[in-house]
mmCIF file of C-alpha atoms and ligand atoms in Angstrom:
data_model
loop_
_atom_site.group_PDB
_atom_site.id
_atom_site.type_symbol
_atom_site.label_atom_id
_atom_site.label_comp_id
_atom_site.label_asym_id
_atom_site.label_seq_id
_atom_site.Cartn_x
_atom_site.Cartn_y
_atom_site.Cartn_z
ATOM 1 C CA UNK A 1 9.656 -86.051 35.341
ATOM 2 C CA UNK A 2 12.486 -84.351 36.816
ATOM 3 C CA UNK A 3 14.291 -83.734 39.942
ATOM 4 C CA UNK A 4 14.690 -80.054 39.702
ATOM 5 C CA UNK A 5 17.903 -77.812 41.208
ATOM 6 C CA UNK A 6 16.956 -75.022 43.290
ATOM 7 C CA UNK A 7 19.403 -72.752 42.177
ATOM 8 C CA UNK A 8 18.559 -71.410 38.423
ATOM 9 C CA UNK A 9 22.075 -71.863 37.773
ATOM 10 C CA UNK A 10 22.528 -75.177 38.336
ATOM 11 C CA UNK A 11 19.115 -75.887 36.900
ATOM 12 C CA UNK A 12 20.984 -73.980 33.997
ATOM 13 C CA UNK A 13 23.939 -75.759 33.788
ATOM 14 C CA UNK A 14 21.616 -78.974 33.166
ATOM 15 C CA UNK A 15 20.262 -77.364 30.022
ATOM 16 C CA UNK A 16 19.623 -80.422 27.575
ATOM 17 C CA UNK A 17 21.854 -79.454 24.194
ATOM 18 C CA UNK A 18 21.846 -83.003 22.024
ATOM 19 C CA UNK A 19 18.124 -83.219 19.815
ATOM 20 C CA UNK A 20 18.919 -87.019 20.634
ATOM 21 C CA UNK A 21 18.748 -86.842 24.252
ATOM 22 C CA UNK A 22 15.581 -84.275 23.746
ATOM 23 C CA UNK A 23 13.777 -87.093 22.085
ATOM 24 C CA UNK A 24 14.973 -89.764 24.168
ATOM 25 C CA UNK A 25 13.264 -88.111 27.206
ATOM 26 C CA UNK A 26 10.110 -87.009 25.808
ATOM 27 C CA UNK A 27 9.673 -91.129 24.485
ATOM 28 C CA UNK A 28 9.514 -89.868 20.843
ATOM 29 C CA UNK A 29 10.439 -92.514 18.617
ATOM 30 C CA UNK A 30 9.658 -91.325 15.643
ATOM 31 C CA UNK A 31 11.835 -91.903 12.961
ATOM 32 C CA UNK A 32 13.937 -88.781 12.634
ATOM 33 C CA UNK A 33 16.123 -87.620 9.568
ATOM 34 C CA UNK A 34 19.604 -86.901 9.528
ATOM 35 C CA UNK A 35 19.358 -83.208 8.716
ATOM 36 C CA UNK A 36 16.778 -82.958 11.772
ATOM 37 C CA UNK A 37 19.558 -83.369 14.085
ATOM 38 C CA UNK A 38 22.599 -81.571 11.701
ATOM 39 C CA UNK A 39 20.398 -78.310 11.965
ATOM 40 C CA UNK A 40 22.151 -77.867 15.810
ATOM 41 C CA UNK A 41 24.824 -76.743 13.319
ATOM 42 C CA UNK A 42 23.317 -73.868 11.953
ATOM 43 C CA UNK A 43 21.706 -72.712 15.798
ATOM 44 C CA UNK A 44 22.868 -74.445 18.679
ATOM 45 C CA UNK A 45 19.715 -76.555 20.214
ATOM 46 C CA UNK A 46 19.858 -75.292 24.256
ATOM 47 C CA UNK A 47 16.488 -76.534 26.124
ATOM 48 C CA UNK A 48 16.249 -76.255 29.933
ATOM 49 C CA UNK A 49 14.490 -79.049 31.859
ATOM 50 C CA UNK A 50 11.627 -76.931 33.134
ATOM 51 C CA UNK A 51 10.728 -76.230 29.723
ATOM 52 C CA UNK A 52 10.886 -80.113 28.623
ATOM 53 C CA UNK A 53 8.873 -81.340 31.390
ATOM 54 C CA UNK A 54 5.836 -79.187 30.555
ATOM 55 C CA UNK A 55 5.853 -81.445 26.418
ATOM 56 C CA UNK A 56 3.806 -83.590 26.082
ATOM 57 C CA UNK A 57 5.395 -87.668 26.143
ATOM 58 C CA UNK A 58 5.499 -89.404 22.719
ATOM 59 C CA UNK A 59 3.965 -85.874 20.471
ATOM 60 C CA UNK A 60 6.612 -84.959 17.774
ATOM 61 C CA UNK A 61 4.377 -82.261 16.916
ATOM 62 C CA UNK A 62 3.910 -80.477 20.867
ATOM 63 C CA UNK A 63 3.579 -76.765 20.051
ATOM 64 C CA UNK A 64 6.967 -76.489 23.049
ATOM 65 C CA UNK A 65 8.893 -78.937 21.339
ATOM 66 C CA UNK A 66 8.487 -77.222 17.748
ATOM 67 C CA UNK A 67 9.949 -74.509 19.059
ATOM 68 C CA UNK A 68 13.239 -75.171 20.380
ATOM 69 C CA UNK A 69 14.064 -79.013 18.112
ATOM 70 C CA UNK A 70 16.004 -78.370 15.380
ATOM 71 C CA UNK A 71 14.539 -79.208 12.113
ATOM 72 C CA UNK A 72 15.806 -79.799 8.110
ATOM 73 C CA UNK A 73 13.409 -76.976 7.517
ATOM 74 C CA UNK A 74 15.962 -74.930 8.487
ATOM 75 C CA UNK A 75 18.366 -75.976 5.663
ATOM 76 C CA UNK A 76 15.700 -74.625 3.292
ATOM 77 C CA UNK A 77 16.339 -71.377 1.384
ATOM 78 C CA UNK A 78 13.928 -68.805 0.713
ATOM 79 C CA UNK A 79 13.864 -65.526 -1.263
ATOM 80 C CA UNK A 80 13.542 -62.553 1.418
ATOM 81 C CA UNK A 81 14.711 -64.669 4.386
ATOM 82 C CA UNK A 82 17.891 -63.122 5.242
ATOM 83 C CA UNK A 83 20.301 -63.504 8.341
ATOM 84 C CA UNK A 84 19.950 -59.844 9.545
ATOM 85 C CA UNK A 85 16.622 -59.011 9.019
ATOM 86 C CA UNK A 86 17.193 -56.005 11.402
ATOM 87 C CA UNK A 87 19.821 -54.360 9.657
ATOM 88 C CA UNK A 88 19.103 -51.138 10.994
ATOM 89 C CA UNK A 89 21.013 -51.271 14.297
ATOM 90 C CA UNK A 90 20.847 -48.140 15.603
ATOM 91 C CA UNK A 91 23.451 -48.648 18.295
ATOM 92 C CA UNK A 92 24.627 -45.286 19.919
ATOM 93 C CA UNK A 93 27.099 -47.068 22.219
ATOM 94 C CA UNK A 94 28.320 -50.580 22.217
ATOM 95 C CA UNK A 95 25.368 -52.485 23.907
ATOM 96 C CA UNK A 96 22.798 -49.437 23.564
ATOM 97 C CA UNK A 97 20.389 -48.963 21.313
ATOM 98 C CA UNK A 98 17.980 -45.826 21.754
ATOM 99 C CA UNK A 99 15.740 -46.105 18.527
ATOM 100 C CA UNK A 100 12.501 -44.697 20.366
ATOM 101 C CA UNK A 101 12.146 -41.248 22.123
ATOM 102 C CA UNK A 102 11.182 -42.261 25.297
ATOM 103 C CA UNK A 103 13.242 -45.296 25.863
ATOM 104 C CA UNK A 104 16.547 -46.767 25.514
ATOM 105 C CA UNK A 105 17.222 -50.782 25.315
ATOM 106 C CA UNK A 106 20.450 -52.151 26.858
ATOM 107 C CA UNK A 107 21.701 -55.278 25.400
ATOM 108 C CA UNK A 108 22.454 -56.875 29.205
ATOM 109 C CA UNK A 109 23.987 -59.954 28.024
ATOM 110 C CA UNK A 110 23.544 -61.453 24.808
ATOM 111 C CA UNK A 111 22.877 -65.225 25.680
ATOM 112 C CA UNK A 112 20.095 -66.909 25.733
ATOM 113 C CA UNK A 113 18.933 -69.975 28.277
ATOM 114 C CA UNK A 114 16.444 -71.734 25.186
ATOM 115 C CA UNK A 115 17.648 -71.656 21.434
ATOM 116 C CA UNK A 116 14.145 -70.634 19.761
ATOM 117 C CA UNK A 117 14.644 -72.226 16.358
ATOM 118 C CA UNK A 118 12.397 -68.615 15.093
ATOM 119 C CA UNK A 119 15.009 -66.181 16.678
ATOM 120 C CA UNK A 120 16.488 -63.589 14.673
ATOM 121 C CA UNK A 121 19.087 -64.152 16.461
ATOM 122 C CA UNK A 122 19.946 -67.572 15.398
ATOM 123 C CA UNK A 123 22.562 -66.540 13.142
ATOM 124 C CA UNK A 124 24.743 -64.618 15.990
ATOM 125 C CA UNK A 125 24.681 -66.141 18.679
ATOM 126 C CA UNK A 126 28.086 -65.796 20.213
ATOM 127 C CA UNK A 127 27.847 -61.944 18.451
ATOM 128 C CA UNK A 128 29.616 -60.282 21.675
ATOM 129 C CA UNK A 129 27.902 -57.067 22.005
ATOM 130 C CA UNK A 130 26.447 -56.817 24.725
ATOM 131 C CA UNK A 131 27.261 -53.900 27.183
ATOM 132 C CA UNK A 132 29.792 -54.671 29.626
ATOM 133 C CA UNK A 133 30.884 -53.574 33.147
ATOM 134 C CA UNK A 134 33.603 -50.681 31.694
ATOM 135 C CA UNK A 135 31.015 -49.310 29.405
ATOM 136 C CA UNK A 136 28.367 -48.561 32.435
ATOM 137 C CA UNK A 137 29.504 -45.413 33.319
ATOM 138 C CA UNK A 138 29.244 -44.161 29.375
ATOM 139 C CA UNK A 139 25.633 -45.046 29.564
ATOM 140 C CA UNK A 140 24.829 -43.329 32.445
ATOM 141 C CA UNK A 141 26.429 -40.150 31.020
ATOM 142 C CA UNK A 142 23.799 -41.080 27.818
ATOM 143 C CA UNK A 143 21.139 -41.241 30.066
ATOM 144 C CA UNK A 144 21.985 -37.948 31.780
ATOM 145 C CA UNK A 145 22.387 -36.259 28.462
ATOM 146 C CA UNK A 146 18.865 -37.531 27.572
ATOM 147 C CA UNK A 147 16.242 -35.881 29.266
ATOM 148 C CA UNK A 148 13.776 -37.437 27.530
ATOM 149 C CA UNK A 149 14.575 -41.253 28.415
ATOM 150 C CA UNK A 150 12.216 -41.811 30.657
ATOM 151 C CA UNK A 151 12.551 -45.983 30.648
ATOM 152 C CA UNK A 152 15.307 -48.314 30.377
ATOM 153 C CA UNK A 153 14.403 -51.763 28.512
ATOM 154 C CA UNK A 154 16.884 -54.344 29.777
ATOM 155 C CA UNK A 155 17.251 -56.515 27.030
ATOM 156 C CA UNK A 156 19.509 -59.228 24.988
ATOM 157 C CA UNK A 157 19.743 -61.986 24.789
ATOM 158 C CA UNK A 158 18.025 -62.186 27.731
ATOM 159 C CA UNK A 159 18.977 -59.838 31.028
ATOM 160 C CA UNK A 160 18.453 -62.495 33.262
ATOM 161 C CA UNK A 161 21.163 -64.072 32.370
ATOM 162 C CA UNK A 162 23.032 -61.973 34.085
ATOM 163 C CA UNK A 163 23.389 -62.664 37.979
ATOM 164 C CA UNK A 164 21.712 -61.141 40.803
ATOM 165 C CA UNK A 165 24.258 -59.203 41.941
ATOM 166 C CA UNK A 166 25.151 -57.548 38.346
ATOM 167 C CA UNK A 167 21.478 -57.020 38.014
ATOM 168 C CA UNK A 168 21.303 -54.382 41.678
ATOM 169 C CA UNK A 169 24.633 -52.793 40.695
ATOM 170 C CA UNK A 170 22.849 -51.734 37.542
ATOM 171 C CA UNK A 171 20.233 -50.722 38.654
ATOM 172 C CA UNK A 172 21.943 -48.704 41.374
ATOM 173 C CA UNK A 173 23.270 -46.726 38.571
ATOM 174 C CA UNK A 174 20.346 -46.334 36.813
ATOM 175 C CA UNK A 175 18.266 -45.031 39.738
ATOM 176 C CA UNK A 176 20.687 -42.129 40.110
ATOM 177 C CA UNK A 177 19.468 -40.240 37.073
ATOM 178 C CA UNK A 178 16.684 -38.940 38.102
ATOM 179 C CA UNK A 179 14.414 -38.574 35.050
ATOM 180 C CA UNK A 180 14.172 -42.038 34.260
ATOM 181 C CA UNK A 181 11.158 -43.784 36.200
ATOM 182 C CA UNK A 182 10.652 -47.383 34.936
ATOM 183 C CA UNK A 183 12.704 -50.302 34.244
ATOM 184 C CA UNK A 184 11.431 -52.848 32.394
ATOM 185 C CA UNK A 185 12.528 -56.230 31.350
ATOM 186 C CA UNK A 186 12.033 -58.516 28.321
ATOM 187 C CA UNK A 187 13.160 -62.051 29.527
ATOM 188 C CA UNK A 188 12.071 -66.074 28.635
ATOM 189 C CA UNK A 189 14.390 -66.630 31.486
ATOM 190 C CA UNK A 190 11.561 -67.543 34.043
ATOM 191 C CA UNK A 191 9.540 -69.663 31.706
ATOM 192 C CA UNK A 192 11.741 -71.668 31.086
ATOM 193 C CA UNK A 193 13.795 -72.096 34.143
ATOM 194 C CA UNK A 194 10.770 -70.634 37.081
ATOM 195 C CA UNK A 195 13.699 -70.919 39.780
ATOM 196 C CA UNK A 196 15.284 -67.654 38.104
ATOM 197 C CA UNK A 197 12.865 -65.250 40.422
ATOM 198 C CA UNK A 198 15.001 -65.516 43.214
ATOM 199 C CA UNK A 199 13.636 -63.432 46.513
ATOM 200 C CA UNK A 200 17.158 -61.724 46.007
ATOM 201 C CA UNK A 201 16.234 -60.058 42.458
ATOM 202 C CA UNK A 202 12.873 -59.447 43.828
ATOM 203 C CA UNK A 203 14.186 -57.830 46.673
ATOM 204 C CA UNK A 204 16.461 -55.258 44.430
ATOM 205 C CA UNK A 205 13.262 -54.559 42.478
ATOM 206 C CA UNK A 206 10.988 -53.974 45.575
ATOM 207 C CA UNK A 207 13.751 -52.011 47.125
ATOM 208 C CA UNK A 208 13.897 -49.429 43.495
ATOM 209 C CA UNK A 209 12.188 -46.335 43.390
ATOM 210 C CA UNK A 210 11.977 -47.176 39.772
ATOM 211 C CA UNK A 211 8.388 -49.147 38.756
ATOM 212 C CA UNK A 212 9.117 -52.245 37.822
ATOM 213 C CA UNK A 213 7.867 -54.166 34.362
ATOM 214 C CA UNK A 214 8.877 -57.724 32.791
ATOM 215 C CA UNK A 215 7.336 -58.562 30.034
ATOM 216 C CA UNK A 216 7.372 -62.261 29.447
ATOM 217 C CA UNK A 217 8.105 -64.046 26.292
ATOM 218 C CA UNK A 218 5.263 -66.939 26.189
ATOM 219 C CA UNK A 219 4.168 -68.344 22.519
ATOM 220 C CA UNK A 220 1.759 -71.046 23.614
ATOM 221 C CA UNK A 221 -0.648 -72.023 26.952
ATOM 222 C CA UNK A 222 1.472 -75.252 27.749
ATOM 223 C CA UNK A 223 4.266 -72.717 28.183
ATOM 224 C CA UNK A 224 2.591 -71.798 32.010
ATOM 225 C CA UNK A 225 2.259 -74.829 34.134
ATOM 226 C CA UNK A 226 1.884 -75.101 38.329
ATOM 227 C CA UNK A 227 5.687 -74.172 38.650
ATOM 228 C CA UNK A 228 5.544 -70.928 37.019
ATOM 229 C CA UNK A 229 2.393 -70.066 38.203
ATOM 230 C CA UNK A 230 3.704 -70.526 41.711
ATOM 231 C CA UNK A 231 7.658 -68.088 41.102
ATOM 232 C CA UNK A 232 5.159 -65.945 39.292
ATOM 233 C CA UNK A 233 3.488 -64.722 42.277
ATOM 234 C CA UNK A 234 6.705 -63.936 44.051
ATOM 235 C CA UNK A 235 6.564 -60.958 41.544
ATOM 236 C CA UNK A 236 2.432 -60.267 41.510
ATOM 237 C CA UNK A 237 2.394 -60.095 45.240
ATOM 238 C CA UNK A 238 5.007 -57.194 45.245
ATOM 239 C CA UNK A 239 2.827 -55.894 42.349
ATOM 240 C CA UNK A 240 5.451 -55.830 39.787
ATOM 241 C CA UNK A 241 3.583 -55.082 36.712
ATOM 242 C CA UNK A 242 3.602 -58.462 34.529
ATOM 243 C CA UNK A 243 3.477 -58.556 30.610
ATOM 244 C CA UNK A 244 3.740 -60.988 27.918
ATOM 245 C CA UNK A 245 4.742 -60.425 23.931
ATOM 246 C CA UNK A 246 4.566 -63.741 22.183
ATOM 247 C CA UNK A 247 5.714 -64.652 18.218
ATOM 248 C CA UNK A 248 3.044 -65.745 15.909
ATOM 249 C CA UNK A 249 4.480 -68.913 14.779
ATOM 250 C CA UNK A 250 2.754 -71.197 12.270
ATOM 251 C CA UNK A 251 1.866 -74.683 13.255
ATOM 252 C CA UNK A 252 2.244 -73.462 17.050
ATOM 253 C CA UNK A 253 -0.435 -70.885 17.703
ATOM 254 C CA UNK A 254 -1.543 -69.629 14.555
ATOM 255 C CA UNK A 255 -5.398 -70.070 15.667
ATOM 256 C CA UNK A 256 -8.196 -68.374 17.448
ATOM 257 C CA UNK A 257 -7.931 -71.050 19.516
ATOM 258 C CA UNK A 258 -4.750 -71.242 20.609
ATOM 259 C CA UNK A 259 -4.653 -67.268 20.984
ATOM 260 C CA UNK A 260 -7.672 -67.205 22.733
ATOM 261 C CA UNK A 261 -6.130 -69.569 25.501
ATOM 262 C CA UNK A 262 -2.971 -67.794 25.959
ATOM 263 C CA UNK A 263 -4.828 -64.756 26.719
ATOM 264 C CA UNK A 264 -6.997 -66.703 29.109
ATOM 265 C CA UNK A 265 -4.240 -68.683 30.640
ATOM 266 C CA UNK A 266 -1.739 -65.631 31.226
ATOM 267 C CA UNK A 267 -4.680 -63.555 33.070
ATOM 268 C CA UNK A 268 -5.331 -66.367 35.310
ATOM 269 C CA UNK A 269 -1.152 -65.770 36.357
ATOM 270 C CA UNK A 270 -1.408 -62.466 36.621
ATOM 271 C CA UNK A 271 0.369 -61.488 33.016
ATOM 272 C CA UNK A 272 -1.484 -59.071 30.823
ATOM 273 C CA UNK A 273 -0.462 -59.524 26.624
ATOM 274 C CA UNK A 274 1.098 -56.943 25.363
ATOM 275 C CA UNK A 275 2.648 -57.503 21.897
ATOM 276 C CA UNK A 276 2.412 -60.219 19.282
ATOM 277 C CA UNK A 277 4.774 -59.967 17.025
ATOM 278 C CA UNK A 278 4.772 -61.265 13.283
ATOM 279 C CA UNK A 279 7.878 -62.742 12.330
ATOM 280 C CA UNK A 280 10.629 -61.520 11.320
ATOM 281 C CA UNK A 281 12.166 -62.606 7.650
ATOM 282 C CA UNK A 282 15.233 -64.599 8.930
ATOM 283 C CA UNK A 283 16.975 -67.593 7.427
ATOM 284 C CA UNK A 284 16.250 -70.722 8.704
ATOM 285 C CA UNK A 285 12.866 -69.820 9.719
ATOM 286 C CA UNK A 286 10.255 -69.987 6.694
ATOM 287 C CA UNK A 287 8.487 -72.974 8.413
ATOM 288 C CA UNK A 288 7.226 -70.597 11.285
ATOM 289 C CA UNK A 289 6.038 -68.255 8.698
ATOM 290 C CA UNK A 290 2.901 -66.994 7.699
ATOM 291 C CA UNK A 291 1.904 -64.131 5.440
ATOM 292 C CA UNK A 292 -0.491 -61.624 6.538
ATOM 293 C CA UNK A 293 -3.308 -62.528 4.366
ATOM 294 C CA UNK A 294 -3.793 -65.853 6.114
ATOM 295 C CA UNK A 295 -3.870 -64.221 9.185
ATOM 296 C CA UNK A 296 -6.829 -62.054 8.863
ATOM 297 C CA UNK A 297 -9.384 -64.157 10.315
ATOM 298 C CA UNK A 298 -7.121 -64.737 13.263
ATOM 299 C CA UNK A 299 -7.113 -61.129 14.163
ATOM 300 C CA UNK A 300 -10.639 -60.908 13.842
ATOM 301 C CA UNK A 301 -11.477 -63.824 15.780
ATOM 302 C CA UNK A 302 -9.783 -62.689 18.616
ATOM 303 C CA UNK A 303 -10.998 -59.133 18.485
ATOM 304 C CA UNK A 304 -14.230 -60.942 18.416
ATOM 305 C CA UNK A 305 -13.991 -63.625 21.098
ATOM 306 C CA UNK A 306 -11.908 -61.431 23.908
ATOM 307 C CA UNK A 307 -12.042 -59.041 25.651
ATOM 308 C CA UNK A 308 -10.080 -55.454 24.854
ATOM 309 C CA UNK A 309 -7.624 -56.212 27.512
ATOM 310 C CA UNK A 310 -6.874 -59.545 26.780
ATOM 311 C CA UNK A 311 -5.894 -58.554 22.877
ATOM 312 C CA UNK A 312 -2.108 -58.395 22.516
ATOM 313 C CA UNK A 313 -1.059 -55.686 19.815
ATOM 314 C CA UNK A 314 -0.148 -56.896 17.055
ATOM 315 C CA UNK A 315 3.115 -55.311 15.437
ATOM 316 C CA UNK A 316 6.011 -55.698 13.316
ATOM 317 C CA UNK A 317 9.816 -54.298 13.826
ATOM 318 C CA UNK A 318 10.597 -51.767 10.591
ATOM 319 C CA UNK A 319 13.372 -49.771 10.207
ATOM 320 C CA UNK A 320 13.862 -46.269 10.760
ATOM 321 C CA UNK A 321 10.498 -45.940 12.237
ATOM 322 C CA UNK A 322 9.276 -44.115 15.685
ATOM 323 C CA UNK A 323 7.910 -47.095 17.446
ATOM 324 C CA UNK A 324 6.766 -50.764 16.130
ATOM 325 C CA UNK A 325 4.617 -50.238 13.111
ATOM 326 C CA UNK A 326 0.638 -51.862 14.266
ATOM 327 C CA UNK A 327 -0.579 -54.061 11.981
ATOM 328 C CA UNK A 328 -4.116 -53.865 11.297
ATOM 329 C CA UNK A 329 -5.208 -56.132 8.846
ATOM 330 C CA UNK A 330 -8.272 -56.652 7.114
HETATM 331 C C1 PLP B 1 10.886 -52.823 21.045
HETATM 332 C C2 PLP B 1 11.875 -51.846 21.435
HETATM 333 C C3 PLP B 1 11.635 -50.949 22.499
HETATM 334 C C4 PLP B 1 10.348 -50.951 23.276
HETATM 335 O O1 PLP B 1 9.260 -50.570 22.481
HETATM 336 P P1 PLP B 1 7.802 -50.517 23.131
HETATM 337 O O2 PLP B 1 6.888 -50.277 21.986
HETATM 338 O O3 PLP B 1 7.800 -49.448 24.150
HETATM 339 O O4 PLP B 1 7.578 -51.872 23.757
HETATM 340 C C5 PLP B 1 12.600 -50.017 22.798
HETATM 341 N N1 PLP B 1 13.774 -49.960 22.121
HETATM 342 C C6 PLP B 1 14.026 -50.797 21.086
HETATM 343 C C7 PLP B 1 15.325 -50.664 20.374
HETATM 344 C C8 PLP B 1 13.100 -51.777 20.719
HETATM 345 O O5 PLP B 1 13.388 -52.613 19.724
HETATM 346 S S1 SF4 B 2 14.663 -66.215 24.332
HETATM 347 FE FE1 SF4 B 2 14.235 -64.551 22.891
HETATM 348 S S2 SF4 B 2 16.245 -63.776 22.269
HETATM 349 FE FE2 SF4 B 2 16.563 -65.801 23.236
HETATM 350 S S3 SF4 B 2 16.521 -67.298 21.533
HETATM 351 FE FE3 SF4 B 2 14.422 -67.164 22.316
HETATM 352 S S4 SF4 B 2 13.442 -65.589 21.051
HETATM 353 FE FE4 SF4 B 2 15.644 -65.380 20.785
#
């Protein structure tokens, strides 16, 4: 479908933006309303080829698509959908938030390579707070202070925004307080653009005495095709451990079915699920939303159809809690 870039920046910089153009190359010709399109007002629409070219042609409703087109849904009001739904921002230094003992989560950079039209996000997008260069220091005088930090989450945004080069002199820093031991990083970077595990970044990681982690963001089985599967090993041969959290979004993989894949799909790539994550209560994103009574059978059915390791956890963000709350329901 495409000619790819090698370089994850170029491929970057090639990012489809206009809902129009989206459409035009997935030969969807289905009539589309006005407010479909004007919703790139309220979030920008950002989709990376990689990401396009693993749609299906000519299906309006393609779980990949649902996520990232903008949609007069999104104009829609509802009580209890709110812009910050995470209010409680615990941050202890610009760009750091340390809500849970053991870790600490640095806000690397705060864009994103893919809008996700469910984001909590979506309502500050160019919010500049993410940690920058003269603050590093600071943090490393936090994580001294903190004996017990033990992991640092590099987070966003996404971290892999940042380049290669920012990434090692990070982690440099990091490495030199000695009672941290892990590193871990919550991206979408790679599944939507695979050429962003570069052998440099994998070097710095292999080179770390600090264990490695990323945990992937994948909602849906499409989201893993032959490309990813193929960068993803860069990272499984050098036995970097591999996780995945995922969103449970309605009318994109709010079945057994569809859940029961993903789980299937990211084992065969080396990716164990960790989280799944019920949404959180922002504006603009009712449509993806489904209460937790309608979701009982799904946690059952997948607590009856897979195996223990191949069940994500399923949790909510809360505030003022001392991890993600489980959610058990029944
Ligand atoms: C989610 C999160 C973490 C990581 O929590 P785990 O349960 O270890 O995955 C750490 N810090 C913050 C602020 C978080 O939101
Ligand atoms: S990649 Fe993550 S942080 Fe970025 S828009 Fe998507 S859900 Fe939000």
């Amino acid at each position: 479908m495409f000619e790819y870039e090698s370089s994850w920046q170029k491929e970057l910089a090639k990012t489809i933006t206009d809902p129009k153009v989206l459409l035009t190359l997935l030969d969807i010709n289905t009539e589309q309303s006005e407010g479909d399109f004007a919703a790139r007002q309220l979030f920008p629409v950002r989709v990376p080829r990689p990401f396009i070219a693993k749609m299906e042609k000519g299906n309006i409703n393609d779980p990949l698509l649902k996520q990232v087109m903008a949609s007069a849904l999104e104009f829609e009001e509802k009580a209890g959908f709110v812009a910050d739904p995470l209010a409680e921002h615990e941050s202890v230094l610009p760009g750091v938030l340390h809500k849970y003992k053991s870790r600490v989560l640095l806000m690397v950079k705060t864009g994103c390579a893919v809008n996700c039209r469910y984001c909590f996000r979506r309502h500050f997008p160019y919010q500049e707070n993410s940690l920058n260069k003269q603050n590093w220091p600071k943090v490393i005088t936090y994580l001294q202070n903190n004996p017990d930090i033990n992991e640092v989450v590099l987070s966003g945004g996404d971290p892999l925004m940042a380049s290669d080069k920012h990434l090692s002199e990070l982690i440099a820093l990091i490495e030199t307080v000695d009672h941290i031991k892990r590193i871990r990083f919550h991206t979408r970077l790679p599944v939507v653009i695979p050429q962003r595990i570069t052998s440099e970044l994998t070097q710095t990681l292999l080179n770390s005495r600090l264990k490695t982690i990323m945990v992937l963001h994948i909602n849906h089985a499409n989201e893993i095709d032959e490309l990813l599967a193929q960068y993803l090993s860069k990272w499984r041969n050098h036995k970097i451990t591999l996780l995945n959290q995922s969103v449970l979004l309605k009318g994109i993989n709010d079945s057994v079915e569809t859940l029961v894949e993903l789980s299937e799909r990211l084992f065969e790539v080396g990716i164990l699920p960790y989280y799944i994550h019920l949404l959180d209560k922002v504006a603009g994103a009712a449509h993806f939303y489904r209460a937790d009574e309608e979701l009982v059978s799904i946690q059952q059915g997948l607590l009856a159809e897979l195996p223990g390791f191949l069940v994500p956890k399923w949790a909510r963000e809360e505030a003022g809690l001392l991890s993600k709350s489980p959610v058990v329901l029944s």
